[in-house]
Coordinates of C-alpha atoms in Angstrom, one line a residue:
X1 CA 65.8 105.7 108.9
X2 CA 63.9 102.4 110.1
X3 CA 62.3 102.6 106.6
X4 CA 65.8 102.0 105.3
X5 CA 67.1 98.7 107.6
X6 CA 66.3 95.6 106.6
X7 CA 66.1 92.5 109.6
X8 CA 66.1 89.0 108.3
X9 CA 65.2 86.2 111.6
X10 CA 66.5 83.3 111.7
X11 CA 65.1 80.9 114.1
X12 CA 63.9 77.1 113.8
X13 CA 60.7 78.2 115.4
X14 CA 57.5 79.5 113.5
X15 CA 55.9 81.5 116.6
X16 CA 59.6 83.1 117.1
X17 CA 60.0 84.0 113.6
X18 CA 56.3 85.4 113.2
X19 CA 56.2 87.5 116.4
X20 CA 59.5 89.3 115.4
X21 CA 58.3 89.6 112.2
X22 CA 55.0 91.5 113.5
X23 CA 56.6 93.5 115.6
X24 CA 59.7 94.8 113.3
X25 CA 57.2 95.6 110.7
X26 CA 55.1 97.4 113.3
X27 CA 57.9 99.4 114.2
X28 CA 58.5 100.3 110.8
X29 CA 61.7 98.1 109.9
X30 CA 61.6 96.0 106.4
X31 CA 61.8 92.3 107.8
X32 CA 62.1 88.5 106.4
X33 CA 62.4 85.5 108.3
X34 CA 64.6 82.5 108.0
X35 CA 63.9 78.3 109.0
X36 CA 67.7 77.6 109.3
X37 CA 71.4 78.6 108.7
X38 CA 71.4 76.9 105.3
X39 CA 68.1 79.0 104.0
X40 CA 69.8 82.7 106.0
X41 CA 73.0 82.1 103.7
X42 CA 71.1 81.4 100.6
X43 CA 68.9 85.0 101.2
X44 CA 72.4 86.9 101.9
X45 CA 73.8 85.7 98.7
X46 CA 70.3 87.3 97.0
X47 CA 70.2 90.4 99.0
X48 CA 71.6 92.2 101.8
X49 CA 70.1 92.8 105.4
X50 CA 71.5 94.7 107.9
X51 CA 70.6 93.2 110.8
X52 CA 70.1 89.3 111.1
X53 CA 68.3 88.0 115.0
X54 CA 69.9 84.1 114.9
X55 CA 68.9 81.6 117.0
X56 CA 71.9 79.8 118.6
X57 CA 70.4 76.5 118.5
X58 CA 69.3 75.2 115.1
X59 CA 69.0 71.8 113.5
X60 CA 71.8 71.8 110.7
X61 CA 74.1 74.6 110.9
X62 CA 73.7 76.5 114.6
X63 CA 73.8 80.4 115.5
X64 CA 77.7 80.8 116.3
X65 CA 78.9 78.7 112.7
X66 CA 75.6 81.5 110.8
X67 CA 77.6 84.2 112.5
X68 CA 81.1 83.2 111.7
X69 CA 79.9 82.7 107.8
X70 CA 77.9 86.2 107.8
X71 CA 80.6 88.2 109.8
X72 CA 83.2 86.6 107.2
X73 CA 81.2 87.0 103.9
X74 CA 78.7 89.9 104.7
X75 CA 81.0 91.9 107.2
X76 CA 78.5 95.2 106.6
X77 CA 75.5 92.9 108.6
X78 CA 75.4 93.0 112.0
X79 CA 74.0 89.9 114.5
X80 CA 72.3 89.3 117.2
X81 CA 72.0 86.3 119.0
X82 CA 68.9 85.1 120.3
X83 CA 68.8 81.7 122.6
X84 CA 66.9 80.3 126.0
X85 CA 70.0 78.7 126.3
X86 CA 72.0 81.2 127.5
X87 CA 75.1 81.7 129.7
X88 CA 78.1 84.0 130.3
X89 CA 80.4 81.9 128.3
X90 CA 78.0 81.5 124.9
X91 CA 77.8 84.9 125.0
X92 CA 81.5 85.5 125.2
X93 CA 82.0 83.1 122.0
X94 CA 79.1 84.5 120.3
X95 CA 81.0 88.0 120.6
X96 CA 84.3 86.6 119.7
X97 CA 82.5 85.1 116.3
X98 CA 81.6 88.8 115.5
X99 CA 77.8 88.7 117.2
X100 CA 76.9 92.6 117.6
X101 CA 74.5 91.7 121.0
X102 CA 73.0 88.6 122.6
X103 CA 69.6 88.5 123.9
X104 CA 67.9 86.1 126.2
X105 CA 64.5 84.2 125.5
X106 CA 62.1 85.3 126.0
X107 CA 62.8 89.1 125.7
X108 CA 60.5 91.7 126.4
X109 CA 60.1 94.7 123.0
X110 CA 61.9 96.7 125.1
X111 CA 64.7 95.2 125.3
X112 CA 64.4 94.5 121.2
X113 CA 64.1 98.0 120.9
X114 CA 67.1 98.9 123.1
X115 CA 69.2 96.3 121.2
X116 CA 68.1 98.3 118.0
X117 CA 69.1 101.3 118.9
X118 CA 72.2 101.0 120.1
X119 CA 73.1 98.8 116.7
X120 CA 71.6 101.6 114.3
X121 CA 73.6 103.9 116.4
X122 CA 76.9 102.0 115.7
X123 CA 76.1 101.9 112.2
X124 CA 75.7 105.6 112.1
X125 CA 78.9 106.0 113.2
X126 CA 80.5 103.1 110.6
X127 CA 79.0 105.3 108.0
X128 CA 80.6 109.0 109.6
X129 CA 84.2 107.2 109.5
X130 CA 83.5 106.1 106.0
X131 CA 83.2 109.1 105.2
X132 CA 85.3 110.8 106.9
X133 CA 87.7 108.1 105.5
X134 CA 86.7 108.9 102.2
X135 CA 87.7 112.7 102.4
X136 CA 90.7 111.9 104.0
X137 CA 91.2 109.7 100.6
X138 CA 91.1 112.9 98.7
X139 CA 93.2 114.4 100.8
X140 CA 96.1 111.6 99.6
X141 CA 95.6 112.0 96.2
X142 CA 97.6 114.2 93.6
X143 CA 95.5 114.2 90.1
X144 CA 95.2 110.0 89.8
X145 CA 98.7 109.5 92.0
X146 CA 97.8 107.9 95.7
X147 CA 100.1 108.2 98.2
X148 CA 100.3 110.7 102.1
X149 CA 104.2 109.2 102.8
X150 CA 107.3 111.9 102.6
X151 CA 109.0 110.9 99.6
X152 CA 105.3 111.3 98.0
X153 CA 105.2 114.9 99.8
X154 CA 108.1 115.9 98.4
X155 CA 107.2 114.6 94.9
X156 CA 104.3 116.5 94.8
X157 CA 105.6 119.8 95.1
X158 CA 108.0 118.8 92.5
X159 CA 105.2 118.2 89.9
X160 CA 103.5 121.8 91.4
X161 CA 106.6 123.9 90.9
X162 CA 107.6 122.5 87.8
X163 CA 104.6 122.4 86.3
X164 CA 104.7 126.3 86.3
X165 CA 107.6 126.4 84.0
X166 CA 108.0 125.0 80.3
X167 CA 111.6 123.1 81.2
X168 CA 112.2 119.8 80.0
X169 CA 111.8 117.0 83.0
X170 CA 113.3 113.3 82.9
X171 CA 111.7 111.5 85.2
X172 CA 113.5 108.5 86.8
X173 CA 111.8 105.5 88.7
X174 CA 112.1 101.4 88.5
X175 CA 109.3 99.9 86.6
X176 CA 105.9 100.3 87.6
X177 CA 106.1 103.3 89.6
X178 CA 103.8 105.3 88.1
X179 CA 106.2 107.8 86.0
X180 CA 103.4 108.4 82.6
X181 CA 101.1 109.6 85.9
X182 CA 103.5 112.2 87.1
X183 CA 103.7 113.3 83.6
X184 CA 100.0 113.9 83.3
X185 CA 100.3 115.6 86.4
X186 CA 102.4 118.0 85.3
X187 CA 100.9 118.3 82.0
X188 CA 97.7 118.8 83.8
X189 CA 98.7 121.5 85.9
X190 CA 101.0 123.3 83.4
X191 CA 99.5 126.4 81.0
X192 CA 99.6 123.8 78.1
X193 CA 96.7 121.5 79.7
X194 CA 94.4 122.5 77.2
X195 CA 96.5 121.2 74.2
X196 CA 97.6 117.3 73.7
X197 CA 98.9 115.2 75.9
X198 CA 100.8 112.9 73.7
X199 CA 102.8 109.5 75.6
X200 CA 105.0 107.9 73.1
X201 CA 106.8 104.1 74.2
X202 CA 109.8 104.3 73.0
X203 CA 111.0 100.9 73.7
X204 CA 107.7 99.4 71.6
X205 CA 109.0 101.2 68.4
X206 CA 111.4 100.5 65.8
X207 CA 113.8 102.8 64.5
X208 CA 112.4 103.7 61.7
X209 CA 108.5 103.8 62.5
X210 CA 109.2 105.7 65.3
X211 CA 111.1 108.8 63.1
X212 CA 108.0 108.4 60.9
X213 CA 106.3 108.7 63.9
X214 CA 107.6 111.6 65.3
X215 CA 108.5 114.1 62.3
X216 CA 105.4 112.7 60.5
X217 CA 106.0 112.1 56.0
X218 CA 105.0 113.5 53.0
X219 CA 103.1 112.1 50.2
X220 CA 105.5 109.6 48.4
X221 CA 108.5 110.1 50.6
X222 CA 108.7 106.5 50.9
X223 CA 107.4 103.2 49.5
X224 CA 103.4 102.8 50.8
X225 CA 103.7 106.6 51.7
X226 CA 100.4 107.1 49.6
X227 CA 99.4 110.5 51.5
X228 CA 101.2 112.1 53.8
X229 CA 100.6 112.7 57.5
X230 CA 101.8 114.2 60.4
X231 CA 104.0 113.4 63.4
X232 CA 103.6 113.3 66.8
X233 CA 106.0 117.1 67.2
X234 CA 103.0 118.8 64.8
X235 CA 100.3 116.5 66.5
X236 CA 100.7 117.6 70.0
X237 CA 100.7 121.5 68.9
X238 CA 101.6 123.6 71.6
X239 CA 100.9 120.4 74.6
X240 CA 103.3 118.2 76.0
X241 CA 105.2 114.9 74.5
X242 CA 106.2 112.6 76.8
X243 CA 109.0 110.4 75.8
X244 CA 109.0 107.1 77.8
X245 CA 111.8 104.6 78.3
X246 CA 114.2 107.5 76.2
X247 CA 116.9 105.0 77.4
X248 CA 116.0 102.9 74.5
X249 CA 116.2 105.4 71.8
X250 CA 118.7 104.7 69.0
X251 CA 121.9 106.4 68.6
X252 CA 120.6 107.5 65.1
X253 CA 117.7 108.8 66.8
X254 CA 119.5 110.3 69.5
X255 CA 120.7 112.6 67.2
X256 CA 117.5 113.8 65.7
X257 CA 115.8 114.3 68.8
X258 CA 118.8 116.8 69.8
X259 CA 118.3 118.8 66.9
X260 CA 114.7 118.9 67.3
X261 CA 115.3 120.1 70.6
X262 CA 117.7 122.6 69.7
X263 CA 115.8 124.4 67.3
X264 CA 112.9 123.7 68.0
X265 CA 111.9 123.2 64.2
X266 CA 111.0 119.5 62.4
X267 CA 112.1 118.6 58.5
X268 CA 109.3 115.8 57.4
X269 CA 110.3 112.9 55.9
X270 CA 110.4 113.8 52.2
X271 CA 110.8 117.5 53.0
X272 CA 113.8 119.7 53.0
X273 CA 112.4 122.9 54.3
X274 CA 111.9 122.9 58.4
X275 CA 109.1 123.6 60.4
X276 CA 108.8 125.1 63.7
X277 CA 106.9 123.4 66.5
X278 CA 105.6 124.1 70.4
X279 CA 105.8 121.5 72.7
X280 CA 107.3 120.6 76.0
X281 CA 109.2 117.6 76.2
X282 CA 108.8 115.1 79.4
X283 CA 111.0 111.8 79.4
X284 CA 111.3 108.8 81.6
X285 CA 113.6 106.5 82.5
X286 CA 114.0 103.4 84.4
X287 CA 118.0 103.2 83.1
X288 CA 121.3 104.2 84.3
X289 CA 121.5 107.1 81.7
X290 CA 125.0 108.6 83.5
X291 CA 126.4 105.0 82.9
X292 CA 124.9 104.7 79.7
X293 CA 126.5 108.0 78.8
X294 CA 129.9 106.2 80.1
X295 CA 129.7 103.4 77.9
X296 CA 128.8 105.7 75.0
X297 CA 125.1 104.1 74.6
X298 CA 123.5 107.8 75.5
X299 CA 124.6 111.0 74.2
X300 CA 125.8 113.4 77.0
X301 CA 124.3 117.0 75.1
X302 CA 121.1 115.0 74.9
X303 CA 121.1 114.0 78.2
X304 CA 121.8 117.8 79.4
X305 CA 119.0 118.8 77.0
X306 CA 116.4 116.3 78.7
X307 CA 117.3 116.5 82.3
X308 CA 117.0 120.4 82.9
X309 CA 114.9 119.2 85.7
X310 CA 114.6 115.3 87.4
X311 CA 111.5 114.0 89.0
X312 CA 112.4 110.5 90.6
X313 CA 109.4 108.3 91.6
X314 CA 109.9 106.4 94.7
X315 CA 110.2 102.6 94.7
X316 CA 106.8 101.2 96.1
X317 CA 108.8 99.4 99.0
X318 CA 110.7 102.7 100.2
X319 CA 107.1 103.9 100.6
X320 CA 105.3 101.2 102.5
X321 CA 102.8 103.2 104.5
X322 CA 101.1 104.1 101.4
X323 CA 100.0 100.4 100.9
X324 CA 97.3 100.1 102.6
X325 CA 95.8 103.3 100.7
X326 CA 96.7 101.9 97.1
X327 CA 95.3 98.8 98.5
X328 CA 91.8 100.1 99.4
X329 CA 91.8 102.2 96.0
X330 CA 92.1 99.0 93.8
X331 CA 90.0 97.1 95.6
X332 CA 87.3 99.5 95.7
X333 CA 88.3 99.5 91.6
X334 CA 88.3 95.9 90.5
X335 CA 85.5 95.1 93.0
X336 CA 83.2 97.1 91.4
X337 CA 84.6 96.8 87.8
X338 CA 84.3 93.0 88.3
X339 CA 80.5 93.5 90.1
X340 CA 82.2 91.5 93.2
X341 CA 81.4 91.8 96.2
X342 CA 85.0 92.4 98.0
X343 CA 85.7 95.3 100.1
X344 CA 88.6 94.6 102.5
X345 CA 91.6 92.9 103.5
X346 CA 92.5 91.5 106.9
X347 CA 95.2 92.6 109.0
X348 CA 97.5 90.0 108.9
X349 CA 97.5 89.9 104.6
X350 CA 97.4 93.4 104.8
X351 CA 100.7 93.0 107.2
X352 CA 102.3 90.8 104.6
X353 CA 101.5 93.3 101.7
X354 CA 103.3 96.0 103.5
X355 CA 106.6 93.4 104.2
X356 CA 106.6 92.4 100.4
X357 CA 109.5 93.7 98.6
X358 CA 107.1 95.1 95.1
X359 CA 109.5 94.5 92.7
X360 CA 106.8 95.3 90.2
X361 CA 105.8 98.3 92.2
X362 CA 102.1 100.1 91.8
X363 CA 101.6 98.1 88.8
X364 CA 102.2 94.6 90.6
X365 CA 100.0 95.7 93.8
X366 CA 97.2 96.5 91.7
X367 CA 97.7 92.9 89.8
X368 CA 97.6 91.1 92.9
X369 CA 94.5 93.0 94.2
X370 CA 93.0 92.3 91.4
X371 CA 93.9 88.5 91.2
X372 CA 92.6 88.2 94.6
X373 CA 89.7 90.2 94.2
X374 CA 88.5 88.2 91.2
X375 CA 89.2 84.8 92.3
X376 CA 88.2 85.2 96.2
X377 CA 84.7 83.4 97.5
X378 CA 84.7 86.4 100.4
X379 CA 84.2 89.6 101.1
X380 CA 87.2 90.1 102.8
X381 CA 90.5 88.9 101.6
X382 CA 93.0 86.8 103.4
X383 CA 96.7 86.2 103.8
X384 CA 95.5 82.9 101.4
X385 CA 94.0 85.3 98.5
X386 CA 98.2 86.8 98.4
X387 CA 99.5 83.5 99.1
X388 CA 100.9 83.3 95.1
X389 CA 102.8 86.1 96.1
X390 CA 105.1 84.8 98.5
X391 CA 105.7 81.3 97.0
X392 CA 109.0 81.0 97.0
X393 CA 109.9 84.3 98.8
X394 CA 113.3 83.7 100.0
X395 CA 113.0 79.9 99.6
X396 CA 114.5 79.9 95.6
X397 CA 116.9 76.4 95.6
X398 CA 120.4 77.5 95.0
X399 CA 120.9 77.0 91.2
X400 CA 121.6 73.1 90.3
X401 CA 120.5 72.4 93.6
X402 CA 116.5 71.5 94.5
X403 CA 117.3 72.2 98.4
X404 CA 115.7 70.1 101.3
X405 CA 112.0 70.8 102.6
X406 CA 114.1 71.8 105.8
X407 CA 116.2 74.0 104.0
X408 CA 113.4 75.1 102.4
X409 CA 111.5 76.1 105.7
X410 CA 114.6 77.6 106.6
X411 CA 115.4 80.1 104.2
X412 CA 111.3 80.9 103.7
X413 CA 110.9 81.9 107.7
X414 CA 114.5 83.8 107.7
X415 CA 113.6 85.9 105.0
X416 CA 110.0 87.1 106.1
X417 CA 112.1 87.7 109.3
X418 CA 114.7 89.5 107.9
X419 CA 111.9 91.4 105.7
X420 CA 110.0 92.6 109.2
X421 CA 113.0 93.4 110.8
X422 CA 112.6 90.3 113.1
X423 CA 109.3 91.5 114.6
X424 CA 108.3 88.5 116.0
X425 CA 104.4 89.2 115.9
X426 CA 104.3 90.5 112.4
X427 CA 106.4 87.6 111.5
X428 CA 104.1 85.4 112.8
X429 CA 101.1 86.8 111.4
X430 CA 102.4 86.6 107.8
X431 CA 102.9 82.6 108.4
X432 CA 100.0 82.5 109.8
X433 CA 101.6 80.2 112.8
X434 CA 101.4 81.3 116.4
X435 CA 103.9 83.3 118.2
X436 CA 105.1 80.0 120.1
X437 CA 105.3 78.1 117.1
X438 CA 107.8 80.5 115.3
X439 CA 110.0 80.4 118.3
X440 CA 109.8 76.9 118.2
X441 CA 110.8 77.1 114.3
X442 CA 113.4 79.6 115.0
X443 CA 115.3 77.1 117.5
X444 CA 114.8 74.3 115.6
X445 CA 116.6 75.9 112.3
X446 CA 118.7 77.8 114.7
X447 CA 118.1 81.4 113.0
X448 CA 119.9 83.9 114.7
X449 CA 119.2 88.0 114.6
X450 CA 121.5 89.2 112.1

């Protein structure tokens, strides 16, 4: 394993750096040495090490500010201080910058080795619970849908059961839920997974191209019909269509996919004589179909036809403790997609993300963590990297009205309050104030628990 860990020193003096040197590479460790701060941060941005020895006193830039930068960019390095200036308190505040030991000049090898040991031991275990955390990953996924909460649960046996049948399924869910997923899931797990798996928008089409579309023309049945070609119900032979967004299907429409269903059997455009086809029909929503149906914009007997069965998808913020998992997921995803080096998010912007409302749902969080993870200068992203987010969250100016920066401070700190149920601590770390400074806000804008 020693062949495997890599020490970079960092120490103003030659005979300190050299000696270390000797002896890591004697014991069988890959080592480099380092003058200063400055010339340490410029190696870490080349390569990584996994151990860095820091003086605490350097010209320039000393040992605690080199740990603080290196704990905060390169959080998978561990440090060690090294001084002849030691007491109990630097060592204290070297810990609390994120120093993994502290060592005293001058220190016998023993002691180096000890120090050693007892880091590679530590890493060995970082590596067992990132794994371990990595089964448990695939443990809270179903197909490519993330999520261990109840309402996910539930869902899940939905798309199992169902999936053994051939009856139609609406699936209902606000935008950006993940509803085309679920309808993979089920296609995926059905006895038609080996034929197509056709998704059809039917918002993005017009009336007309999306009847072509579907029942597919003949050679000259229409203007620029110069060969004929098939639809999308002869296409997906014997797989699944899947219908998104149905709520925005015409009333003309409406009709023909009824009959289609009905029968079972498709009349080309520029044909008389039917066809029969095999499919199974999934549809989504994000619409009020039963008012729809009230006003007349949706036909009942198609609705009865396409909700045999409903799936609904839960609404990201009535599942909150899957966050943090959909979190990790897309930032392992855009980090390595975007060859950046970002692999976690702090606790109190990790906080925030769970208190944020998600009115975009899935497809919002992974927007932001992608945002953040592109434009962030660290490894590990902060409440600032979400900050974009929250501008504005529950401080909007009434309409015709700009609204006072008091006002302003007012309804911004009521409603993170009001979002963490008036948890003071959470509250707190989401405005990244102290605990003594939102009470102080609190009485001066005289918020009260509602």
């Amino acid at each position: 394993m020693k062949q495997k860990i890599s020490v970079l020193i960092v120490d103003d003096e030659l005979i300190v750096r050299e000696s270390l040197f000797h002896w890591f590479k004697k014991e069988g460790y890959t080592a480099d040495t380092a003058p200063s701060g400055e010339a340490a941060l410029g190696m870490l941005e080349k390569q990584s090490f996994d151990v860095l020895f820091v003086d605490m006193k350097m010209p320039g830039m000393d040992g605690l500010e080199l740990v603080r930068q290196t704990r905060e960019r390169y959080p998978d390095s561990s440090v060690v201080i090294i001084t002849a200036y030691g007491s109990i308190d630097t060592a204290v505040t070297a810990m609390k910058k994120g120093a993994a030991d502290y060592l005293l000049k001058p220190f016998k090898p023993d002691q180096l080795a000890l120090v050693m040991e007892k880091i590679l031991h530590q890493k060995r275990m970082d590596n067992e619970c990132r794994f371990l955390k990595g089964e448990l990953s695939k443990r809270t996924r179903f197909d490519n849908i993330i999520g261990e909460s109840a309402g996910m649960q539930q869902l899940y046996t939905m798309i199992t059961d169902v999936a053994e049948t051939d009856a139609p399924v609406l699936i209902l869910g606000e935008t950006g839920t993940g509803k085309e997923l679920v309808a993979k899931a089920i296609h995926a797990k059905s006895s038609r997974k080996n034929s197509p798996f056709i998704p059809i928008n039917c918002g993005s089409l017009p009336d007309t191209l999306m009847e072509s579309e579907l029942f597919g023309f003949t050679r000259g049945a229409f203007t620029g019909a110069h060969t004929g070609r098939k639809g999308y119900f002869e296409v997906v032979e014997g797989g699944t269509l899947f219908l998104d967004e149905i709520g925005e299907v015409s009333q003309r429409m409406q009709v023909d996919l009824l009959r289609v269903l009905e029968d079972k059997k498709i009349t080309k455009i520029g044909e008389t004589t039917p066809r029969e086809v095999d499919f199974r029909l999934i549809s989504a929503t994000r619409q009020k179909l039963d008012q729809m149906i009230r006003t007349g914009a949706f036909r009942q007997d198609l609705f009865f036809r396409i909700n045999v069965i409903t799936l609904e998808v839960p609404a990201l913020r009535n599942r909150a403790s899957d966050i943090p998992l959909l979190v990790d997921h897309f930032l392992e995803r855009y980090s390595s997609e975007t060859n950046r080096q970002v692999d976690r998010v702090n606790p109190a912007a990790m906080e925030a993300l769970i208190c944020y409302d998600w009115p975009g749902n899935v497809r919002e969080l992974e927007n932001a963590v992608e945002r953040a993870v592109v434009l962030s200068k660290s490894r590990t992203l902060t409440l600032a990297d979400f900050r974009f987010l929250f501008q504005g969250e529950g401080s909007t100016p009434a309409q015709g009205s700009m609204g006072t920066l008091k006002q302003v401070e007012k309804d911004h700190v009521t409603g993170i309050l009001n979002r963490t149920g008036w948890n003071i601590t959470r509250t707190a770390k989401i405005l990244d104030v102290s605990r003594t400074t939102l009470h102080r806000i609190i009485r001066r804008n005289e918020l009260e628990k509602p």
